Amino acid sequence: MQISSLFNLAFFLAPLFLAWTVGAFSPLTYSKTSLTEATNITKPGCPSKCGNLTVPYPFGIGLNSGCSLNPFFDILCNSSYNPPKAFLRSNGLEVIGINETKIRIRNRVAWGCLSVDPNQDLSGNYSMDLRGTSFSFSNENKLTVVGCDDIGIISSGTPDFDYFSSCVAICSKTQDLTNGSCSGIGCCQASIPKGLQYINGDMFTLNGHEKVQSFNPCGYTFLAEQNRYEFLAPDVNDPSFVDTITENVPLVIDWAIGNRSCSQVGNTNECVGESVCVDSGTEIGGYRCNCSQGYEGNPYLSPGCIDINECHNFACPPNALCINSRGSYKCSCPPGYLTIDTENAFGCIPLPRRKKTGLYAGLLGGLGLFLLLVVTFWLYKVLKKRRIKQMKEALFKRNGGLLLHQQISSHDHVLEKMTIFTVKELEKATDKFNESRILGQGGQGTVYKGMLPDGTIVAVKKSKQVNENHLGEFINEVVILSQINHRNVVRLLGCCLETEVPLLVYEFVPNGSLYDFIHDDTTGFPFSWDLRLRIAAEIANALAYLHYATSIPVFHRDMKSNNILLDEKYRAKLSDFGISRSVAIDQTHFTTKVKGTFGYLDPEYFQTGKFTEKSDVYSFGVVLIELLTRQKPISTSVTDEERSLVTRFLLTMEENQLKTILDPQLIEHDLNEEHCSVAKLAKRCLNLNGKKRPTIREVTMELESIRTSENPSFVESNIQDESFIEMDSLDFSVEG
C-alpha cells in the first residue's frame, strides 16, 4: 500500500474514532405496537372499552354481537358494576387484562381455617373450567400455598389428561418467616404444565392448625402469575388476605384461535395485512397472528398491519438523512459527509476541508502512533502468553509430568480423587508463598499454609530445587499418597507441576508435629499417658496399613516424630513420603543408597544398605522412647558417649533403672505395669538384629492390648506363632 493511501485511510479513521467516543453513531432499531395500542382495535361500530379494560379484536364486547372472531371470544360487559366489569362468556371468569398472547383474570383462592366447632367446616375450594374453548391455563402461573400447617393441591382430572400437584408450607413460629422467601417456610410455590384447561384447587391442613393457631389460623392456596406475588410474614395472619390476592394477583390464561396449527390451516384468512401465522405452542393446538418486523397494528382486522415510520422515532444518528421504506428504513449521509456503515451501527462523519489539512495530519500522526502502540502491546501480550505456556509445558516435563503419566498408566486409581492445581490457584491460596504462611521446613522442602477458594485450609509443600535424578522421589510421593486412604495418614488433595519446583497440596493438620508437641514445654496442653499411648497405637496402625493393607507394601523410610502430625483432636497422622518406597508383595527388602534421619536410622540398614519392614519398626521404637522420656533422639547437652537416646535407654533397661530416664510427669507417683510394658516393647523394636524385632502388626496388637488393659505378654508369647497373627485382627480404620 502506498504512503498516500495510508494517509487517506488515517485521514478518515481519525474523525471516525473521535465521533465514536462522542456518540455520533446510532444502533439500528425499530419499535412494535401492541394490540391495545393499534389504531384499528375493534370492528367498525363495536365498542373498544368495558370500564377500564380495552378489548381488542379478535375479542369483542357483547354476546353474539358479531364483534368477536367467534363466540369463544365474546366478552360480557356487566354495567351493574361501577366501573363496569368484563367476563368471559364461556365460564364467567372476570377479565382484567388482554394482550397479544394472554388473558389476565381475577384470581380465586382456596382456604382452610381452624374451627372450634367440629361440625363446622371453615374452608373453601375453587375450580375453573376452560374445556371446550381454545383457552388454557398458562405455565407462567405458580401453584402457591401460604400458611404454617398447610398443603395446597391442584388437580386436573379429565378423560384426556390427569394431572395432580401439591405444595406444603410449614413453620413453627413467626420468627421462622422471611419476607420475599417462598421456599416452604410459611410459603411454597410449584410449577404447573402448559395446556391445562380444567383445574380444581383444594386446601388441607396437616394438624388442624392447632399448634399455630395463635399466629396462623388459616391457610390459603391459589395460582399466581409468576413474580406478581411476593410473600410477606404478616400474610399468615392477615384476615383480608383473600381480598388482597383477588384484587392484586392475577391468574394468566393463554389464548389462541381454534385447535389447528399454522401448517394445518395453511394461508389462513384470519392473518391479514403483512402478518404471519404463529403456533400457540400448547398441546391443545391453535395459532395466533403476529405483525411482521417493521409493521404494527391489529393483524386480525383489515387493513391489518401497517408500515412503521421509523423516521418519526429519530432512528438515524445526527447529520444523517432517514428514508422510510415498507417494513424498514434506511439512513444515508448528505453531501459533504463520509458514510460509516457497519453491521450494528451507522454514522456520518464531516469530510475535512483543505484548510484543515494540518490539523488532520496531526490527527493522523497521533492515530498512527496510537495504533502502533496498541498493536505492539497486543503482540507483547500474545508472545508473553505463548512464552508462559511453553515454560509451563517445559516445567511440567522437567518436574516429572511424563513420569507421572507413566505411573498413572500402571496404577488403576492413582489420581482418582486428586486435583491438578494451577500455579495461580496456589499463589492466591498462599499469598504468593508469603514467609508468614510457612508451617515448617525440612529436608524435602518447605510447607505453607493456604486457603482454597471454597474456604478449605490446606498445606502446600514446595519441594526444594531438584534435578532429573531426584524427580522419581517427588513422583513417588504423589503415587503413594494417591493410593492411601487412612485416617492416620495425611491425605493428598492434589499437585502442581507448572512451577520451578513441584508442589503438593495436603489436608491441613492444625496442631503441628509430634516432635514439637513432645519437646516444646510451652504449649500448656497436658501430655497424659493415655494420650501418648493412643498416639503410639495410631502411628503403629498407620505403619501396619502401609506394610500390609495396601495393594503394594509401602516402607516409609523416614519414620520420625517430625513426620507425625496432630489434628484438632490430637489424632496422629503420618506424613512426608518423599523417600518412601513401594515393594513387591514377595519382596522382603530392597537395596538403596542410605537415606533417613540420624537418631532414627536402623543400624542394620546403615551397615548393609538393605531396608526391610523391620527398619520402619526400629524408627518407630525411637518414637516410642521419645513418648516415654520426652527427650530428643540426639542430645547436644551430654557427652559424646551419651548423645544417643537409644543407647541411654537400652542401658537403663539393662541396669533395671528405667525410672531414671522416663518423663518425670509420667512417674509422679511410681512406675506402673503399662509403662514397663511399653518400654519392653520399645526395647524389642530397637534390637540390633532386625530378624528379632517384632513386625509392626505385632506391635499394633500389643499396644492395643496394653490400651485395653489386657495382658501385654499375650502377644509376646505368641510372636513365633505366625499362624496366630491375622490381618483381620488389626483395625486399620480405613476411610473411603
XYZ file of C-alpha atoms in Angstrom:
736
model
C 0.000 0.000 0.000
C 1.370 3.476 -0.938
C 2.038 6.217 1.635
C -0.683 8.369 0.099
C -3.205 5.564 0.567
C -2.235 5.184 4.206
C -2.619 8.924 4.655
C -6.096 8.888 3.130
C -7.151 5.933 5.315
C -5.982 7.609 8.503
C -7.498 10.861 7.264
C -10.934 9.252 7.573
C -10.265 6.945 10.548
C -9.213 9.785 12.859
C -12.553 11.634 12.858
C -14.294 8.239 12.924
C -12.515 7.392 16.181
C -13.418 10.781 17.647
C -17.011 10.521 16.547
C -17.350 7.070 18.124
C -16.194 8.438 21.509
C -18.766 11.267 21.476
C -21.701 9.077 20.362
C -22.103 10.103 16.723
C -23.341 6.603 15.854
C -26.783 5.149 16.314
C -27.777 1.474 16.669
C -30.241 0.201 14.052
C -33.532 -0.329 15.958
C -37.276 -0.487 15.321
C -40.400 -0.384 17.509
C -43.545 -2.500 17.648
C -47.093 -1.611 18.718
C -49.296 -3.926 20.819
C -52.920 -4.856 20.051
C -54.322 -2.343 22.518
C -52.140 0.450 21.058
C -53.151 -0.165 17.428
C -55.406 2.322 15.617
C -57.755 -0.448 14.391
C -58.627 -2.053 17.736
C -62.163 -3.325 17.056
C -64.531 -3.992 14.210
C -66.339 -0.908 12.928
C -69.236 0.048 15.177
C -68.082 -2.160 18.070
C -67.165 -0.721 21.478
C -63.493 -0.961 22.497
C -63.848 -0.385 26.246
C -65.545 -2.157 29.124
C -64.923 0.033 32.136
C -61.139 0.425 32.355
C -60.425 -2.608 30.124
C -59.542 -2.205 26.420
C -60.934 -5.155 24.428
C -59.091 -5.645 21.077
C -60.297 -7.843 18.227
C -60.447 -10.934 17.915
C -62.195 -10.370 21.258
C -65.402 -8.387 21.168
C -67.844 -6.897 23.667
C -71.347 -8.367 23.688
C -72.882 -11.801 23.358
C -73.494 -12.863 19.726
C -72.961 -9.241 18.734
C -70.671 -10.067 15.809
C -67.897 -8.012 17.364
C -65.660 -11.035 18.065
C -63.992 -13.644 15.886
C -66.268 -16.401 17.277
C -68.404 -16.889 20.411
C -65.409 -18.092 22.459
C -64.009 -14.555 22.193
C -67.235 -12.850 23.338
C -66.731 -10.574 26.366
C -69.739 -9.927 28.600
C -69.602 -6.355 29.927
C -71.633 -6.080 33.127
C -72.552 -2.434 33.626
C -74.148 -3.068 37.009
C -70.699 -2.549 38.458
C -69.067 0.852 38.714
C -66.942 0.882 36.667
C -68.301 -1.960 34.507
C -66.569 -5.334 34.637
C -65.702 -7.745 31.795
C -66.300 -11.518 31.897
C -65.531 -14.440 29.580
C -68.710 -15.734 28.022
C -67.855 -19.432 28.408
C -67.323 -19.597 32.172
C -67.926 -16.219 33.773
C -64.306 -15.578 34.700
C -63.638 -11.851 35.247
C -61.144 -10.427 32.730
C -58.766 -7.697 33.932
C -56.288 -7.619 31.009
C -55.815 -8.767 27.389
C -52.675 -8.716 25.212
C -51.331 -10.463 22.097
C -50.995 -13.891 23.797
C -52.503 -13.745 27.308
C -55.687 -13.025 29.212
C -55.373 -11.988 32.843
C -58.361 -12.885 35.020
C -59.325 -12.163 38.615
C -57.923 -14.832 40.907
C -59.656 -17.380 43.124
C -58.365 -18.716 46.451
C -58.934 -21.988 48.319
C -58.676 -21.668 52.098
C -58.963 -23.583 55.343
C -59.177 -22.302 58.945
C -59.203 -23.803 62.454
C -62.742 -24.311 63.722
C -63.631 -24.687 67.409
C -66.830 -26.433 66.315
C -66.019 -29.894 64.881
C -69.295 -29.824 62.948
C -68.428 -26.552 61.243
C -66.250 -26.630 58.115
C -64.313 -23.374 57.808
C -62.827 -23.993 54.372
C -63.393 -23.260 50.722
C -62.109 -24.556 47.406
C -62.375 -23.434 43.806
C -62.488 -24.830 40.297
C -62.144 -23.213 36.865
C -63.135 -24.853 33.582
C -61.886 -23.795 30.144
C -62.760 -27.046 28.372
C -64.466 -26.643 25.019
C -62.565 -23.394 24.325
C -59.192 -22.657 22.750
C -58.004 -21.170 26.059
C -55.709 -22.884 28.619
C -54.075 -22.011 31.904
C -50.565 -20.637 31.300
C -47.434 -22.225 32.780
C -46.482 -18.688 33.799
C -48.728 -19.335 36.832
C -47.315 -20.838 40.024
C -49.184 -23.057 42.492
C -48.792 -21.037 45.700
C -49.528 -22.061 49.316
C -49.403 -19.623 52.274
C -49.627 -20.953 55.827
C -47.755 -22.809 58.572
C -49.631 -26.137 58.670
C -50.985 -26.485 55.167
C -50.856 -28.434 51.938
C -52.304 -26.992 48.752
C -53.403 -29.288 45.945
C -54.252 -28.591 42.335
C -55.748 -31.316 40.159
C -56.937 -31.539 36.595
C -58.721 -34.835 36.272
C -60.182 -35.031 32.794
C -60.731 -38.005 30.427
C -57.903 -36.774 28.212
C -55.420 -35.638 30.837
C -54.970 -36.434 34.519
C -52.698 -34.060 36.440
C -52.037 -33.615 40.156
C -49.617 -31.335 42.015
C -49.174 -30.265 45.620
C -47.104 -27.919 47.736
C -46.535 -27.889 51.527
C -45.953 -24.784 53.673
C -44.980 -25.176 57.328
C -43.495 -23.144 60.196
C -43.459 -23.275 63.998
C -43.143 -19.574 64.871
C -43.285 -16.220 63.138
C -39.551 -15.764 63.601
C -39.044 -18.550 61.028
C -40.674 -16.467 58.275
C -38.626 -14.437 55.792
C -40.099 -11.704 53.595
C -39.721 -12.483 49.915
C -38.914 -16.174 50.509
C -41.334 -18.790 49.215
C -39.301 -21.988 49.674
C -41.515 -23.941 52.104
C -41.334 -21.941 55.363
C -44.678 -20.144 55.567
C -44.929 -20.106 51.781
C -44.208 -22.508 48.921
C -44.573 -22.451 45.158
C -44.628 -25.136 42.440
C -44.769 -25.009 38.647
C -47.670 -26.224 36.521
C -47.516 -27.559 32.941
C -48.706 -25.807 29.824
C -52.097 -26.619 28.346
C -54.290 -27.351 31.408
C -57.947 -26.487 30.728
C -59.515 -27.574 33.986
C -58.203 -27.017 37.499
C -59.565 -27.772 40.931
C -57.873 -26.152 43.934
C -58.163 -27.613 47.452
C -56.669 -26.660 50.802
C -55.896 -29.146 53.604
C -54.243 -28.744 56.985
C -51.613 -31.140 58.296
C -52.513 -30.882 62.012
C -55.630 -28.706 62.027
C -53.616 -25.510 62.779
C -53.764 -26.497 66.461
C -50.103 -25.657 67.183
C -50.002 -22.448 65.155
C -53.497 -21.030 65.654
C -52.205 -18.061 67.684
C -50.443 -16.573 64.671
C -51.772 -18.592 61.699
C -55.450 -19.562 61.984
C -55.912 -20.079 58.218
C -54.056 -21.442 55.201
C -54.500 -20.437 51.548
C -53.716 -21.844 48.103
C -54.073 -20.213 44.692
C -52.491 -19.906 41.253
C -50.446 -16.722 40.907
C -48.863 -15.148 37.860
C -45.104 -15.544 38.185
C -43.361 -12.664 40.012
C -46.680 -10.966 40.838
C -46.936 -12.303 44.416
C -44.247 -11.510 46.988
C -44.628 -13.275 50.336
C -44.673 -11.124 53.494
C -44.545 -12.562 57.017
C -47.828 -10.840 58.102
C -49.678 -12.698 55.296
C -50.061 -15.813 57.519
C -52.288 -13.836 59.924
C -53.982 -11.353 57.575
C -57.813 -11.614 57.725
C -58.057 -9.711 54.411
C -55.565 -11.941 52.604
C -58.144 -13.442 50.219
C -59.286 -9.984 49.108
C -55.680 -8.875 48.667
C -54.911 -11.785 46.332
C -58.074 -11.498 44.256
C -57.553 -7.749 43.812
C -53.803 -7.620 43.175
C -52.530 -11.004 41.947
C -53.992 -12.085 38.579
C -54.139 -15.542 37.002
C -52.888 -15.901 33.400
C -54.651 -17.718 30.554
C -53.096 -18.468 27.135
C -55.416 -17.824 24.211
C -55.290 -18.978 20.608
C -57.568 -19.378 17.605
C -59.067 -22.850 17.133
C -57.159 -26.045 17.737
C -55.281 -26.414 14.447
C -51.665 -25.420 13.781
C -50.419 -22.976 11.129
C -49.308 -25.857 8.896
C -52.835 -27.276 9.074
C -54.693 -24.048 8.305
C -52.267 -23.017 5.515
C -52.671 -19.415 4.338
C -55.405 -18.579 6.835
C -57.667 -15.634 6.128
C -57.512 -14.596 9.764
C -53.965 -13.170 9.440
C -54.204 -10.092 7.201
C -52.003 -7.246 6.017
C -48.288 -8.036 6.483
C -48.779 -10.519 9.326
C -47.658 -14.096 9.879
C -49.229 -17.168 11.487
C -47.588 -18.382 14.744
C -48.396 -21.663 16.540
C -49.651 -21.278 20.125
C -47.230 -23.891 21.461
C -49.779 -25.647 23.691
C -50.908 -29.261 23.499
C -54.460 -28.235 22.644
C -53.178 -26.582 19.445
C -54.328 -23.327 17.895
C -52.497 -20.367 16.389
C -52.201 -16.566 16.579
C -51.306 -13.789 14.132
C -48.283 -11.509 14.573
C -47.302 -8.394 12.646
C -44.168 -8.837 10.527
C -40.995 -6.990 11.510
C -41.262 -3.282 10.742
C -45.087 -3.333 10.863
C -47.636 -2.563 13.564
C -51.387 -2.749 14.146
C -54.064 -5.409 14.563
C -53.194 -8.456 12.386
C -56.827 -9.718 12.563
C -58.590 -6.634 11.117
C -58.336 -5.080 7.672
C -56.147 -3.357 6.578
C -54.049 -5.433 9.025
C -50.529 -4.410 9.979
C -49.223 -1.162 8.534
C -45.702 0.031 7.992
C -43.914 1.683 10.929
C -42.405 5.042 10.024
C -39.124 4.627 11.885
C -38.033 8.094 10.825
C -40.575 9.587 13.277
C -38.645 7.923 16.079
C -35.292 9.504 15.113
C -33.894 6.116 14.047
C -30.856 7.687 12.339
C -27.906 9.435 14.077
C -27.149 13.153 13.859
C -26.216 14.552 10.429
C -27.913 11.571 8.689
C -30.985 11.512 6.458
C -33.734 8.956 7.225
C -35.583 7.306 4.316
C -38.585 5.173 5.269
C -39.473 2.047 3.288
C -42.070 -0.711 3.671
C -41.173 -2.724 6.757
C -37.869 -0.971 7.186
C -35.928 2.281 6.769
C -32.565 3.457 5.532
C -30.107 6.049 6.777
C -27.914 7.986 4.333
C -25.411 10.804 4.630
C -25.851 14.146 2.856
C -23.146 15.591 0.584
C -20.001 16.580 2.470
C -20.162 13.667 4.900
C -18.396 10.341 4.981
C -20.703 7.287 5.433
C -19.610 4.741 8.064
C -21.961 1.746 7.820
C -21.259 -1.367 9.966
C -23.411 -4.317 10.917
C -24.625 -2.747 14.183
C -24.065 0.999 13.794
C -24.263 3.855 11.278
C -22.635 7.269 11.305
C -21.939 10.342 9.181
C -18.534 11.997 9.589
C -17.974 15.514 8.159
C -15.365 15.481 5.407
C -12.347 17.742 6.179
C -11.765 20.997 4.302
C -8.419 21.733 2.701
C -7.519 24.462 5.192
C -7.674 21.919 7.963
C -5.117 19.592 6.341
C -2.501 20.386 9.000
C -4.946 19.528 11.782
C -5.787 16.187 10.227
C -2.138 15.463 9.556
C -1.564 15.860 13.288
C -4.518 13.624 13.989
C -3.079 11.114 11.524
C 0.251 11.088 13.328
C -1.404 10.702 16.731
C -3.710 7.977 15.499
C -0.835 6.162 13.795
C 1.210 6.266 16.983
C -1.792 5.079 18.996
C -2.412 2.187 16.616
C 1.293 1.284 16.700
C 1.234 1.194 20.494
C -1.944 -0.915 20.517
C -0.507 -3.421 18.044
C 2.813 -3.550 19.891
C 1.095 -4.135 23.243
C -1.132 -6.818 21.712
C 1.880 -8.610 20.204
C 3.679 -8.389 23.551
C 0.723 -9.950 25.379
C 0.378 -12.722 22.759
C 4.088 -13.560 22.830
C 4.198 -13.409 26.615
C 1.205 -15.713 26.886
C 2.805 -18.141 24.422
C 6.137 -17.983 26.289
C 4.422 -18.675 29.624
C 2.553 -21.602 28.105
C 5.783 -23.054 26.682
C 7.548 -22.526 30.011
C 4.752 -24.306 31.877
C 4.931 -27.223 29.450
C 8.705 -27.411 29.893
C 8.375 -27.256 33.691
C 5.701 -29.945 33.577
C 8.105 -32.261 31.763
C 11.068 -31.299 33.959
C 9.081 -31.799 37.159
C 8.180 -35.341 36.213
C 4.912 -34.878 34.361
C 5.793 -37.584 31.839
C 6.911 -39.884 34.635
C 3.640 -39.202 36.440
C 1.691 -40.171 33.321
C 3.658 -43.417 33.192
C 2.762 -44.104 36.832
C -0.906 -43.346 36.125
C -0.975 -45.832 33.267
C 0.481 -48.538 35.541
C -1.856 -47.859 38.509
C -5.623 -48.038 38.112
C -6.661 -45.467 40.735
C -3.650 -43.165 41.148
C -5.389 -39.824 40.584
C -8.999 -40.802 41.209
C -9.516 -38.190 43.948
C -6.648 -35.795 43.240
C -6.907 -32.255 41.852
C -4.345 -30.819 39.442
C -3.921 -27.223 40.645
C -2.653 -24.296 38.583
C 0.165 -22.153 39.936
C -2.200 -19.144 40.057
C -4.555 -21.024 42.383
C -1.774 -21.936 44.799
C -0.164 -18.481 44.691
C -3.505 -16.980 45.641
C -4.029 -19.604 48.362
C -0.619 -18.915 49.987
C -0.443 -15.145 49.379
C 2.320 -15.791 46.821
C 4.122 -18.150 49.224
C 4.487 -15.465 51.877
C 7.026 -16.296 54.601
C 4.346 -15.626 57.214
C 2.484 -18.674 55.838
C 5.378 -21.115 56.451
C 4.318 -24.045 58.643
C 7.644 -25.854 58.615
C 10.809 -26.677 56.699
C 12.626 -29.968 56.247
C 14.987 -31.922 54.090
C 12.430 -32.379 51.317
C 11.125 -28.795 51.163
C 9.006 -26.063 52.772
C 5.340 -26.339 53.793
C 2.994 -23.318 53.543
C -0.487 -22.797 54.945
C -3.058 -21.846 52.331
C -6.794 -21.400 51.782
C -8.607 -22.539 48.621
C -11.493 -20.510 47.103
C -14.066 -22.769 48.806
C -12.542 -21.969 52.237
C -10.684 -25.273 52.655
C -7.455 -24.845 54.636
C -4.585 -26.780 53.061
C -0.850 -27.351 53.473
C 1.177 -26.692 50.306
C 4.544 -28.459 50.140
C 7.095 -26.660 47.961
C 9.890 -29.112 47.266
C 13.487 -27.961 47.007
C 15.060 -27.469 43.609
C 15.617 -30.911 42.143
C 17.419 -32.287 39.137
C 16.259 -35.103 36.914
C 17.902 -37.678 39.206
C 15.557 -36.685 42.052
C 12.294 -36.439 40.118
C 11.485 -40.039 40.986
C 11.248 -39.144 44.697
C 8.627 -36.460 44.084
C 6.537 -38.562 41.682
C 6.925 -41.495 44.107
C 5.314 -39.453 46.873
C 2.401 -38.462 44.584
C 1.750 -42.045 43.519
C 1.988 -43.488 47.047
C -0.243 -40.893 48.698
C -2.859 -41.003 45.933
C -3.431 -44.697 46.732
C -3.587 -44.287 50.524
C -6.868 -43.573 52.322
C -6.402 -43.990 56.071
C -7.464 -41.758 58.948
C -3.929 -41.776 60.420
C -2.184 -40.869 57.141
C -2.140 -37.301 55.813
C -4.403 -37.112 52.751
C -3.045 -35.805 49.448
C -5.515 -33.373 47.802
C -3.586 -32.574 44.621
C -0.384 -31.355 42.978
C 1.001 -28.693 40.642
C 3.791 -29.232 38.108
C 3.764 -25.776 36.451
C 6.362 -24.178 38.756
C 10.145 -24.167 39.026
C 9.801 -26.608 41.881
C 6.992 -29.198 42.152
C 4.160 -28.542 44.613
C 1.972 -30.925 46.628
C -1.297 -29.947 48.331
C -2.221 -31.854 51.517
C -5.035 -31.657 54.017
C -4.141 -29.154 56.752
C -3.317 -30.718 60.126
C -3.636 -27.848 62.658
C -1.688 -28.900 65.776
C 1.785 -29.232 64.295
C 4.190 -32.130 64.618
C 4.540 -34.673 67.419
C 8.181 -33.598 67.759
C 7.145 -30.035 68.672
C 4.430 -31.325 70.992
C 6.866 -33.616 72.859
C 9.799 -31.247 73.148
C 8.055 -27.854 73.481
C 7.014 -27.374 77.114
C 5.352 -24.004 76.380
C 2.190 -25.471 74.814
C 0.490 -25.861 78.202
C -1.507 -28.864 76.920
C -1.347 -31.826 79.348
C 0.553 -34.734 77.797
C -1.155 -37.580 79.629
C -0.161 -41.246 79.494
C -3.439 -42.146 77.756
C -2.743 -39.581 75.027
C 0.811 -40.885 74.497
C -0.403 -44.458 74.322
C -3.157 -43.561 71.856
C -0.726 -41.663 69.606
C 1.667 -44.636 69.645
C -1.152 -47.026 68.713
C -2.339 -44.739 65.883
C 1.178 -44.452 64.412
C 1.619 -48.228 64.575
C -1.815 -48.649 62.984
C -0.821 -46.358 60.071
C 2.512 -48.173 59.535
C 0.768 -51.557 59.633
C -1.641 -50.272 56.982
C 1.296 -49.239 54.768
C 3.110 -52.550 55.270
C 0.202 -54.962 54.933
C -3.088 -53.416 53.811
C -2.104 -51.551 50.624
C -2.122 -53.268 47.244
C 1.677 -52.939 47.167
C 3.525 -52.835 50.544
C 4.974 -49.385 51.290
C 8.032 -48.763 53.506
C 8.079 -45.219 54.913
C 11.916 -44.968 55.345
C 11.786 -41.667 57.268
C 9.755 -42.554 60.360
C 10.287 -39.836 62.998
C 8.276 -37.592 65.296
C 8.723 -34.619 62.907
C 6.778 -36.571 60.288
C 3.862 -37.287 62.635
C 1.268 -34.511 62.679
C -1.546 -33.940 65.180
C -5.045 -32.844 64.118
C -7.556 -30.753 66.070
C -8.361 -33.758 68.298
C -4.693 -34.661 68.699
C -5.061 -37.701 66.453
C -1.782 -38.768 64.862
C -1.351 -38.567 61.085
C 1.731 -39.944 59.315
C 3.200 -37.582 56.687
C 6.178 -36.875 54.377
C 6.505 -39.779 51.946
C 9.297 -38.154 49.933
C 11.697 -41.114 50.237
C 9.078 -43.873 50.685
C 9.294 -46.970 48.534
C 6.739 -49.479 47.261
C 7.960 -53.091 47.126
C 6.615 -56.257 45.563
C 4.483 -58.412 47.853
C 7.012 -61.273 47.754
C 9.990 -58.916 48.280
C 11.426 -58.795 51.805
C 13.832 -55.883 51.304
C 15.419 -53.578 48.758
C 18.922 -52.183 48.488
C 19.412 -48.452 48.014
C 21.546 -45.515 48.994
C 21.128 -44.949 52.737
C 18.622 -42.200 53.471
C 16.852 -41.159 56.640
C 17.330 -39.080 59.782
C 20.199 -39.614 62.184
C 18.930 -40.859 65.517
C 16.065 -42.784 63.916
C 18.105 -44.728 61.345
C 18.194 -48.520 61.621
C 21.854 -49.523 62.341
C 21.430 -52.708 60.308
C 20.194 -50.690 57.301
C 23.053 -48.216 57.795
C 25.610 -51.027 57.649
C 24.132 -53.190 54.853
C 22.120 -50.719 52.752
C 19.213 -53.200 52.842
C 15.942 -51.658 54.000
C 13.234 -54.011 55.352
C 9.914 -53.560 57.093
C 11.821 -54.058 60.370
C 13.765 -50.848 59.581
C 10.494 -48.876 59.944
C 9.909 -50.823 63.200
C 13.286 -49.641 64.557
C 12.435 -45.999 63.772
C 9.035 -46.481 65.427
C 10.869 -47.789 68.533
C 12.768 -44.498 68.692
C 9.460 -42.595 68.587
C 8.170 -44.838 71.406
C 11.037 -43.908 73.704
C 10.542 -40.248 72.759
C 6.982 -40.592 74.057
C 8.257 -42.350 77.215
C 11.126 -39.988 78.030
C 10.181 -36.712 76.287
C 13.848 -36.485 75.255
C 15.314 -35.831 71.799
C 16.871 -38.757 69.878
C 20.200 -36.932 69.709
C 21.128 -34.690 72.626
C 23.673 -31.852 72.435
C 23.829 -31.309 76.190
C 25.587 -34.547 77.175
C 28.908 -36.232 76.368
C 29.524 -37.893 73.022
C 29.055 -41.325 74.582
C 25.615 -40.394 75.877
C 24.293 -38.353 72.924
C 22.147 -41.218 71.586
C 18.801 -41.562 73.386
C 18.596 -45.187 72.198
C 21.933 -46.009 73.843
C 20.947 -44.376 77.125
C 17.524 -46.049 77.119
C 18.859 -49.562 76.496
C 21.499 -49.070 79.189
C 18.892 -48.113 81.802
C 16.810 -51.152 80.800
C 19.802 -53.462 81.269
C 20.554 -51.885 84.672
C 16.873 -52.049 85.676
C 16.904 -48.243 86.109
C 14.036 -47.397 83.765
C 12.606 -44.891 86.217
C 15.700 -42.676 85.870
C 15.106 -41.955 82.169
C 11.303 -41.763 81.957
C 9.497 -38.414 81.766
C 9.021 -37.256 85.393
C 5.441 -36.290 84.515
C 4.662 -39.971 83.927
C 6.095 -41.229 87.228
C 4.886 -38.604 89.676
C 3.786 -41.488 91.875
C 5.559 -44.605 90.612
C 6.114 -46.867 87.649
C 3.133 -48.926 86.581
C 2.776 -52.051 84.529
C 1.801 -50.155 81.338
C 4.988 -48.034 81.456
C 7.107 -51.150 81.757
C 5.190 -52.979 79.006
C 5.667 -50.136 76.503
C 9.346 -49.818 77.473
C 9.866 -53.563 76.883
C 8.097 -53.264 73.527
C 10.362 -50.348 72.569
C 13.434 -52.393 73.559
C 12.343 -55.231 71.279
C 11.767 -52.747 68.397
C 15.336 -51.428 68.913
C 17.009 -54.850 68.689
C 20.173 -54.553 66.572
C 19.199 -57.798 64.829
C 16.266 -56.924 62.596
C 15.006 -60.500 62.491
C 14.444 -60.428 66.254
C 12.314 -57.299 66.112
C 8.511 -57.714 66.087
C 6.580 -56.882 62.935
C 4.577 -53.682 63.018
C 1.304 -55.625 63.129
C 2.579 -57.443 66.237
C 3.466 -54.050 67.697
C -0.031 -52.783 66.872
C -1.693 -55.730 68.578
C 0.460 -55.387 71.702
C -0.244 -51.658 72.001
C -3.990 -52.281 71.631
C -3.657 -54.984 74.290
C -1.935 -52.526 76.647
C -4.559 -49.828 75.942
C -7.404 -52.203 76.768
C -5.577 -53.352 79.956
C -5.185 -56.909 78.668
C -2.082 -58.970 79.413
C 0.680 -57.480 77.240
C 2.625 -60.728 77.328
C -0.207 -62.368 75.346
C 1.213 -61.138 72.042
C 4.837 -61.525 73.113
C 4.346 -65.188 73.971
C 2.870 -65.835 70.563
C 5.311 -63.918 68.409
C 6.788 -67.095 66.977
C 3.327 -68.472 66.066
C 2.858 -66.827 62.667
C -0.380 -68.707 62.069
C -1.922 -66.864 65.040
C -1.427 -63.390 63.561
C -4.193 -62.496 61.120
C -4.682 -59.238 59.275
C -8.367 -59.241 60.265
C -7.300 -58.703 63.868
C -5.883 -55.283 63.017
C -8.219 -52.288 62.982
C -6.796 -50.148 60.206
C -9.848 -47.828 60.219
C -9.613 -47.148 56.509
C -11.678 -44.222 55.309
C -13.315 -44.452 51.992
